[in-house]
mmCIF file of C-alpha atoms in Angstrom:
data_model
loop_
_atom_site.group_PDB
_atom_site.id
_atom_site.type_symbol
_atom_site.label_atom_id
_atom_site.label_comp_id
_atom_site.label_asym_id
_atom_site.label_seq_id
_atom_site.Cartn_x
_atom_site.Cartn_y
_atom_site.Cartn_z
ATOM 1 C CA ASN F 1 162.354 -7.259 122.382
ATOM 2 C CA ALA F 2 164.223 -7.128 125.667
ATOM 3 C CA GLY F 3 166.309 -4.191 124.441
ATOM 4 C CA VAL F 4 169.612 -3.819 126.285
ATOM 5 C CA THR F 5 170.157 -6.106 129.267
ATOM 6 C CA GLN F 6 172.933 -5.953 131.849
ATOM 7 C CA THR F 7 173.997 -8.370 134.556
ATOM 8 C CA PRO F 8 174.537 -8.267 137.437
ATOM 9 C CA LYS F 9 172.532 -5.337 138.822
ATOM 10 C CA PHE F 10 174.725 -5.046 141.894
ATOM 11 C CA GLN F 11 178.238 -6.288 142.661
ATOM 12 C CA VAL F 12 180.682 -5.889 145.515
ATOM 13 C CA LEU F 13 184.348 -6.708 144.897
ATOM 14 C CA LYS F 14 187.500 -6.590 146.927
ATOM 15 C CA THR F 15 190.499 -4.678 145.662
ATOM 16 C CA GLY F 16 192.448 -6.791 143.183
ATOM 17 C CA GLN F 17 189.590 -9.071 142.190
ATOM 18 C CA SER F 18 188.544 -9.391 138.570
ATOM 19 C CA MET F 19 185.086 -9.663 137.100
ATOM 20 C CA THR F 20 183.069 -9.285 133.909
ATOM 21 C CA LEU F 21 180.017 -7.099 133.490
ATOM 22 C CA GLN F 22 177.695 -8.564 130.897
ATOM 23 C CA CYS F 23 175.776 -6.617 128.269
ATOM 24 C CA ALA F 24 173.521 -7.949 125.538
ATOM 25 C CA GLN F 25 171.144 -6.403 123.023
ATOM 26 C CA ASP F 26 168.589 -8.018 120.745
ATOM 27 C CA MET F 27 168.070 -5.136 118.317
ATOM 28 C CA ASN F 28 170.864 -6.121 115.910
ATOM 29 C CA HIS F 29 172.654 -2.836 116.598
ATOM 30 C CA GLU F 30 176.200 -2.510 115.324
ATOM 31 C CA TYR F 31 177.341 0.185 117.755
ATOM 32 C CA MET F 32 177.687 -0.599 121.455
ATOM 33 C CA SER F 33 179.367 1.298 124.246
ATOM 34 C CA TRP F 34 180.161 1.268 127.956
ATOM 35 C CA TYR F 35 179.883 4.309 130.210
ATOM 36 C CA ARG F 36 180.525 4.913 133.858
ATOM 37 C CA GLN F 37 178.423 7.364 135.815
ATOM 38 C CA ASP F 38 179.921 9.169 138.773
ATOM 39 C CA PRO F 39 178.397 11.953 140.884
ATOM 40 C CA GLY F 40 179.024 15.383 139.397
ATOM 41 C CA MET F 41 180.716 13.946 136.320
ATOM 42 C CA GLY F 42 177.872 12.690 134.176
ATOM 43 C CA LEU F 43 178.545 9.767 131.866
ATOM 44 C CA ARG F 44 182.040 9.062 130.645
ATOM 45 C CA LEU F 45 182.774 6.711 127.760
ATOM 46 C CA ILE F 46 184.995 3.742 128.638
ATOM 47 C CA HIS F 47 185.095 1.653 125.450
ATOM 48 C CA TYR F 48 182.977 1.293 122.362
ATOM 49 C CA SER F 49 182.520 -1.035 119.403
ATOM 50 C CA VAL F 50 181.302 -0.307 115.896
ATOM 51 C CA GLY F 51 180.713 -3.969 115.087
ATOM 52 C CA ALA F 52 181.740 -7.520 115.867
ATOM 53 C CA GLY F 53 185.513 -7.809 116.120
ATOM 54 C CA ILE F 54 186.081 -4.048 116.368
ATOM 55 C CA THR F 55 186.590 -2.151 119.610
ATOM 56 C CA ASP F 56 188.160 1.152 120.556
ATOM 57 C CA GLN F 57 188.948 3.208 123.625
ATOM 58 C CA GLY F 58 186.844 6.013 124.950
ATOM 59 C CA GLU F 59 187.639 8.738 127.448
ATOM 60 C CA VAL F 60 188.484 6.550 130.491
ATOM 61 C CA PRO F 61 189.677 3.094 129.310
ATOM 62 C CA ASN F 62 192.395 2.329 131.878
ATOM 63 C CA GLY F 63 191.704 -0.758 133.970
ATOM 64 C CA TYR F 64 189.037 -2.102 131.620
ATOM 65 C CA ASN F 65 189.054 -4.527 128.701
ATOM 66 C CA VAL F 66 186.362 -5.290 126.157
ATOM 67 C CA SER F 67 185.787 -7.709 123.307
ATOM 68 C CA ARG F 68 183.030 -8.067 120.731
ATOM 69 C CA SER F 69 182.830 -11.594 119.363
ATOM 70 C CA THR F 70 179.146 -11.309 118.390
ATOM 71 C CA THR F 71 176.818 -8.468 117.438
ATOM 72 C CA GLU F 72 174.662 -9.156 120.498
ATOM 73 C CA ASP F 73 177.216 -9.209 123.327
ATOM 74 C CA PHE F 74 179.703 -6.640 124.606
ATOM 75 C CA PRO F 75 181.203 -7.655 127.977
ATOM 76 C CA LEU F 76 183.330 -5.303 130.063
ATOM 77 C CA ARG F 77 186.171 -6.832 132.078
ATOM 78 C CA LEU F 78 187.761 -5.341 135.158
ATOM 79 C CA LEU F 79 191.222 -6.852 135.347
ATOM 80 C CA SER F 80 192.178 -5.914 138.914
ATOM 81 C CA ALA F 81 189.482 -3.903 140.649
ATOM 82 C CA ALA F 82 190.374 -0.692 142.459
ATOM 83 C CA PRO F 83 188.241 1.510 144.742
ATOM 84 C CA SER F 84 188.369 4.215 142.033
ATOM 85 C CA GLN F 85 186.272 1.906 139.875
ATOM 86 C CA THR F 86 183.337 2.122 142.254
ATOM 87 C CA SER F 87 180.633 3.499 140.003
ATOM 88 C CA VAL F 88 177.453 2.765 138.094
ATOM 89 C CA TYR F 89 178.128 1.211 134.711
ATOM 90 C CA PHE F 90 175.812 1.568 131.750
ATOM 91 C CA CYS F 91 175.880 -0.285 128.475
ATOM 92 C CA ALA F 92 174.246 1.282 125.420
ATOM 93 C CA SER F 93 173.572 0.290 121.827
ATOM 94 C CA GLN F 94 172.745 2.255 118.729
ATOM 95 C CA GLY F 95 171.405 1.259 115.331
ATOM 96 C CA THR F 96 171.104 3.244 112.132
ATOM 97 C CA THR F 97 169.357 6.160 113.834
ATOM 98 C CA ASP F 98 171.244 8.500 116.141
ATOM 99 C CA THR F 99 169.502 7.325 119.309
ATOM 100 C CA GLN F 100 171.324 5.362 121.996
ATOM 101 C CA TYR F 101 169.421 2.780 124.025
ATOM 102 C CA PHE F 102 170.673 2.193 127.543
ATOM 103 C CA GLY F 103 170.580 -0.822 129.805
ATOM 104 C CA PRO F 104 169.427 -0.576 133.449
ATOM 105 C CA GLY F 105 172.964 -0.323 134.811
ATOM 106 C CA THR F 106 175.272 -2.231 137.146
ATOM 107 C CA ARG F 107 176.138 -0.698 140.496
ATOM 108 C CA LEU F 108 179.683 -1.752 141.411
ATOM 109 C CA THR F 109 181.366 -1.223 144.759
ATOM 110 C CA VAL F 110 185.061 -1.999 145.212
ATOM 111 C CA LEU F 111 186.209 -2.276 148.810
ATOM 112 C CA GLY C 1 187.332 19.333 122.198
ATOM 113 C CA ASP C 2 183.629 18.635 122.059
ATOM 114 C CA SER C 3 181.705 19.118 125.267
ATOM 115 C CA VAL C 4 178.358 19.857 126.837
ATOM 116 C CA THR C 5 177.746 22.166 129.783
ATOM 117 C CA GLN C 6 174.472 22.105 131.642
ATOM 118 C CA MET C 7 173.215 23.992 134.646
ATOM 119 C CA GLU C 8 174.103 22.742 138.071
ATOM 120 C CA GLY C 9 171.444 21.189 140.218
ATOM 121 C CA PRO C 10 169.635 20.153 142.142
ATOM 122 C CA VAL C 11 166.492 21.954 141.060
ATOM 123 C CA THR C 12 163.373 21.837 143.231
ATOM 124 C CA LEU C 13 160.054 23.089 141.885
ATOM 125 C CA SER C 14 156.467 23.028 142.961
ATOM 126 C CA GLU C 15 153.970 21.142 140.839
ATOM 127 C CA GLU C 16 152.739 23.173 137.828
ATOM 128 C CA ALA C 17 155.786 25.461 137.883
ATOM 129 C CA PHE C 18 157.706 26.354 134.727
ATOM 130 C CA LEU C 19 160.947 24.472 134.129
ATOM 131 C CA THR C 20 164.093 25.560 132.309
ATOM 132 C CA ILE C 21 167.319 23.583 132.339
ATOM 133 C CA ASN C 22 170.102 25.307 130.458
ATOM 134 C CA CYS C 23 172.465 23.457 128.136
ATOM 135 C CA THR C 24 175.239 24.834 125.944
ATOM 136 C CA TYR C 25 177.649 22.926 123.769
ATOM 137 C CA THR C 26 181.034 23.193 122.114
ATOM 138 C CA ALA C 27 181.526 21.276 118.891
ATOM 139 C CA THR C 28 182.808 21.694 115.384
ATOM 140 C CA GLY C 29 180.395 21.225 112.558
ATOM 141 C CA TYR C 30 176.738 20.450 113.078
ATOM 142 C CA PRO C 31 176.163 17.948 115.874
ATOM 143 C CA SER C 32 172.852 16.355 116.802
ATOM 144 C CA LEU C 33 171.580 17.369 120.226
ATOM 145 C CA PHE C 34 169.666 15.295 122.753
ATOM 146 C CA TRP C 35 167.993 15.357 126.125
ATOM 147 C CA TYR C 36 167.968 12.092 128.046
ATOM 148 C CA VAL C 37 166.084 11.441 131.290
ATOM 149 C CA GLN C 38 167.043 9.031 134.067
ATOM 150 C CA TYR C 39 164.396 7.992 136.561
ATOM 151 C CA PRO C 40 165.538 6.634 139.932
ATOM 152 C CA GLY C 41 167.192 3.222 139.641
ATOM 153 C CA GLU C 42 166.904 3.105 135.851
ATOM 154 C CA GLY C 43 169.034 3.660 132.785
ATOM 155 C CA LEU C 44 168.837 6.712 130.570
ATOM 156 C CA GLN C 45 165.943 7.129 128.156
ATOM 157 C CA LEU C 46 165.764 9.435 125.184
ATOM 158 C CA LEU C 47 163.440 12.352 125.915
ATOM 159 C CA LEU C 48 163.836 14.415 122.756
ATOM 160 C CA LYS C 49 166.334 15.318 120.081
ATOM 161 C CA ALA C 50 167.083 17.818 117.316
ATOM 162 C CA THR C 51 169.383 17.205 114.395
ATOM 163 C CA LYS C 52 169.840 20.627 112.813
ATOM 164 C CA ALA C 53 169.741 24.318 113.616
ATOM 165 C CA ASP C 54 166.319 25.778 114.524
ATOM 166 C CA ASP C 55 164.796 22.311 114.913
ATOM 167 C CA LYS C 56 162.557 21.922 117.954
ATOM 168 C CA GLY C 57 162.423 18.574 119.719
ATOM 169 C CA SER C 58 159.383 17.838 121.846
ATOM 170 C CA ASN C 59 157.989 14.980 123.918
ATOM 171 C CA LYS C 60 155.739 14.605 126.977
ATOM 172 C CA GLY C 61 155.306 18.394 127.214
ATOM 173 C CA PHE C 62 159.057 19.044 127.155
ATOM 174 C CA GLU C 63 160.609 21.143 124.410
ATOM 175 C CA ALA C 64 164.077 22.224 123.333
ATOM 176 C CA THR C 65 165.196 24.275 120.338
ATOM 177 C CA TYR C 66 168.575 23.866 118.620
ATOM 178 C CA ARG C 67 170.085 27.364 118.623
ATOM 179 C CA LYS C 68 173.298 27.416 116.638
ATOM 180 C CA GLU C 69 173.879 31.140 117.120
ATOM 181 C CA THR C 70 174.034 30.695 120.899
ATOM 182 C CA THR C 71 175.197 27.014 120.820
ATOM 183 C CA SER C 72 172.361 26.148 123.165
ATOM 184 C CA PHE C 73 169.661 23.512 123.611
ATOM 185 C CA HIS C 74 167.718 24.534 126.703
ATOM 186 C CA LEU C 75 165.036 22.195 128.023
ATOM 187 C CA GLU C 76 161.649 23.700 128.952
ATOM 188 C CA LYS C 77 158.305 22.516 130.263
ATOM 189 C CA GLY C 78 155.385 24.763 131.002
ATOM 190 C CA SER C 79 153.898 22.850 133.937
ATOM 191 C CA VAL C 80 155.904 20.163 135.715
ATOM 192 C CA GLN C 81 154.413 17.199 137.534
ATOM 193 C CA VAL C 82 155.682 15.121 140.429
ATOM 194 C CA SER C 83 156.298 12.306 137.940
ATOM 195 C CA ASP C 84 158.877 14.506 136.141
ATOM 196 C CA SER C 85 161.259 14.136 139.088
ATOM 197 C CA ALA C 86 164.401 12.651 137.552
ATOM 198 C CA VAL C 87 167.911 13.501 136.385
ATOM 199 C CA TYR C 88 168.116 15.188 132.975
ATOM 200 C CA PHE C 89 171.175 14.909 130.723
ATOM 201 C CA CYS C 90 171.995 17.048 127.736
ATOM 202 C CA ALA C 91 174.132 15.332 125.093
ATOM 203 C CA LEU C 92 175.568 15.846 121.654
ATOM 204 C CA ARG C 93 176.590 13.487 118.902
ATOM 205 C CA LYS C 94 179.011 14.643 116.265
ATOM 206 C CA ASN C 95 177.930 14.269 112.677
ATOM 207 C CA THR C 96 180.977 12.070 112.041
ATOM 208 C CA GLY C 97 181.140 8.853 114.018
ATOM 209 C CA ASN C 98 178.854 7.741 116.805
ATOM 210 C CA GLN C 99 180.451 9.161 119.933
ATOM 211 C CA PHE C 100 178.168 10.921 122.369
ATOM 212 C CA TYR C 101 179.230 13.587 124.839
ATOM 213 C CA PHE C 102 177.054 13.983 127.919
ATOM 214 C CA GLY C 103 176.634 16.816 130.371
ATOM 215 C CA THR C 104 176.906 16.202 134.085
ATOM 216 C CA GLY C 105 173.158 15.894 134.599
ATOM 217 C CA THR C 106 170.644 18.089 136.430
ATOM 218 C CA SER C 107 168.556 16.580 139.182
ATOM 219 C CA LEU C 108 164.945 17.785 139.271
ATOM 220 C CA THR C 109 162.592 17.254 142.193
ATOM 221 C CA VAL C 110 158.967 18.324 141.868
ATOM 222 C CA ILE C 111 157.031 18.669 145.106
ATOM 223 C CA PRO C 112 153.233 18.541 145.366
#
């Protein structure tokens, strides 16, 4: 099992550009989520999904879109990047136990 | 609302020193409590967990006890190693739904 994979590992964008952060898991987990990690603020939940076709907002959803067309994939879209979105982004999945499994992260810089 | 508060870092210890990282929580009901560890350049990994009051989670020499009376879940290790240098996150999961709430993280550096 590869677990939770994320691409790319690093990305630099200019203000106003759009992009998609990819996340995939091969553990057949229903629950997936996106967090951003900022210094001094820990992890904050952006969006989550409890299964294919179902998504909901977390604590900091503005500027981000998600969709969940399959169990395996949960991409995060930045519609028009802003410097405030410079952060490290983590995708996580969770099965029937109460343990979340995290991907390696994507470090995003918006200039 | 639900939240987790953990001690500010960074923490620097000498090898073989005793470690305590404090964590307290605010939540209704009976949440599950977790410690996650993040090594440099990596994602978070589960270190240990406890699902009910008075449970003790343990792994790799680390321990934490779920104290409902003090709403705490402090992380301890009797003798730290250089390889324990990482950022440690306390987290809770409510017993309804799957949402996790993370603390701000405590950076630990262990020097030889």
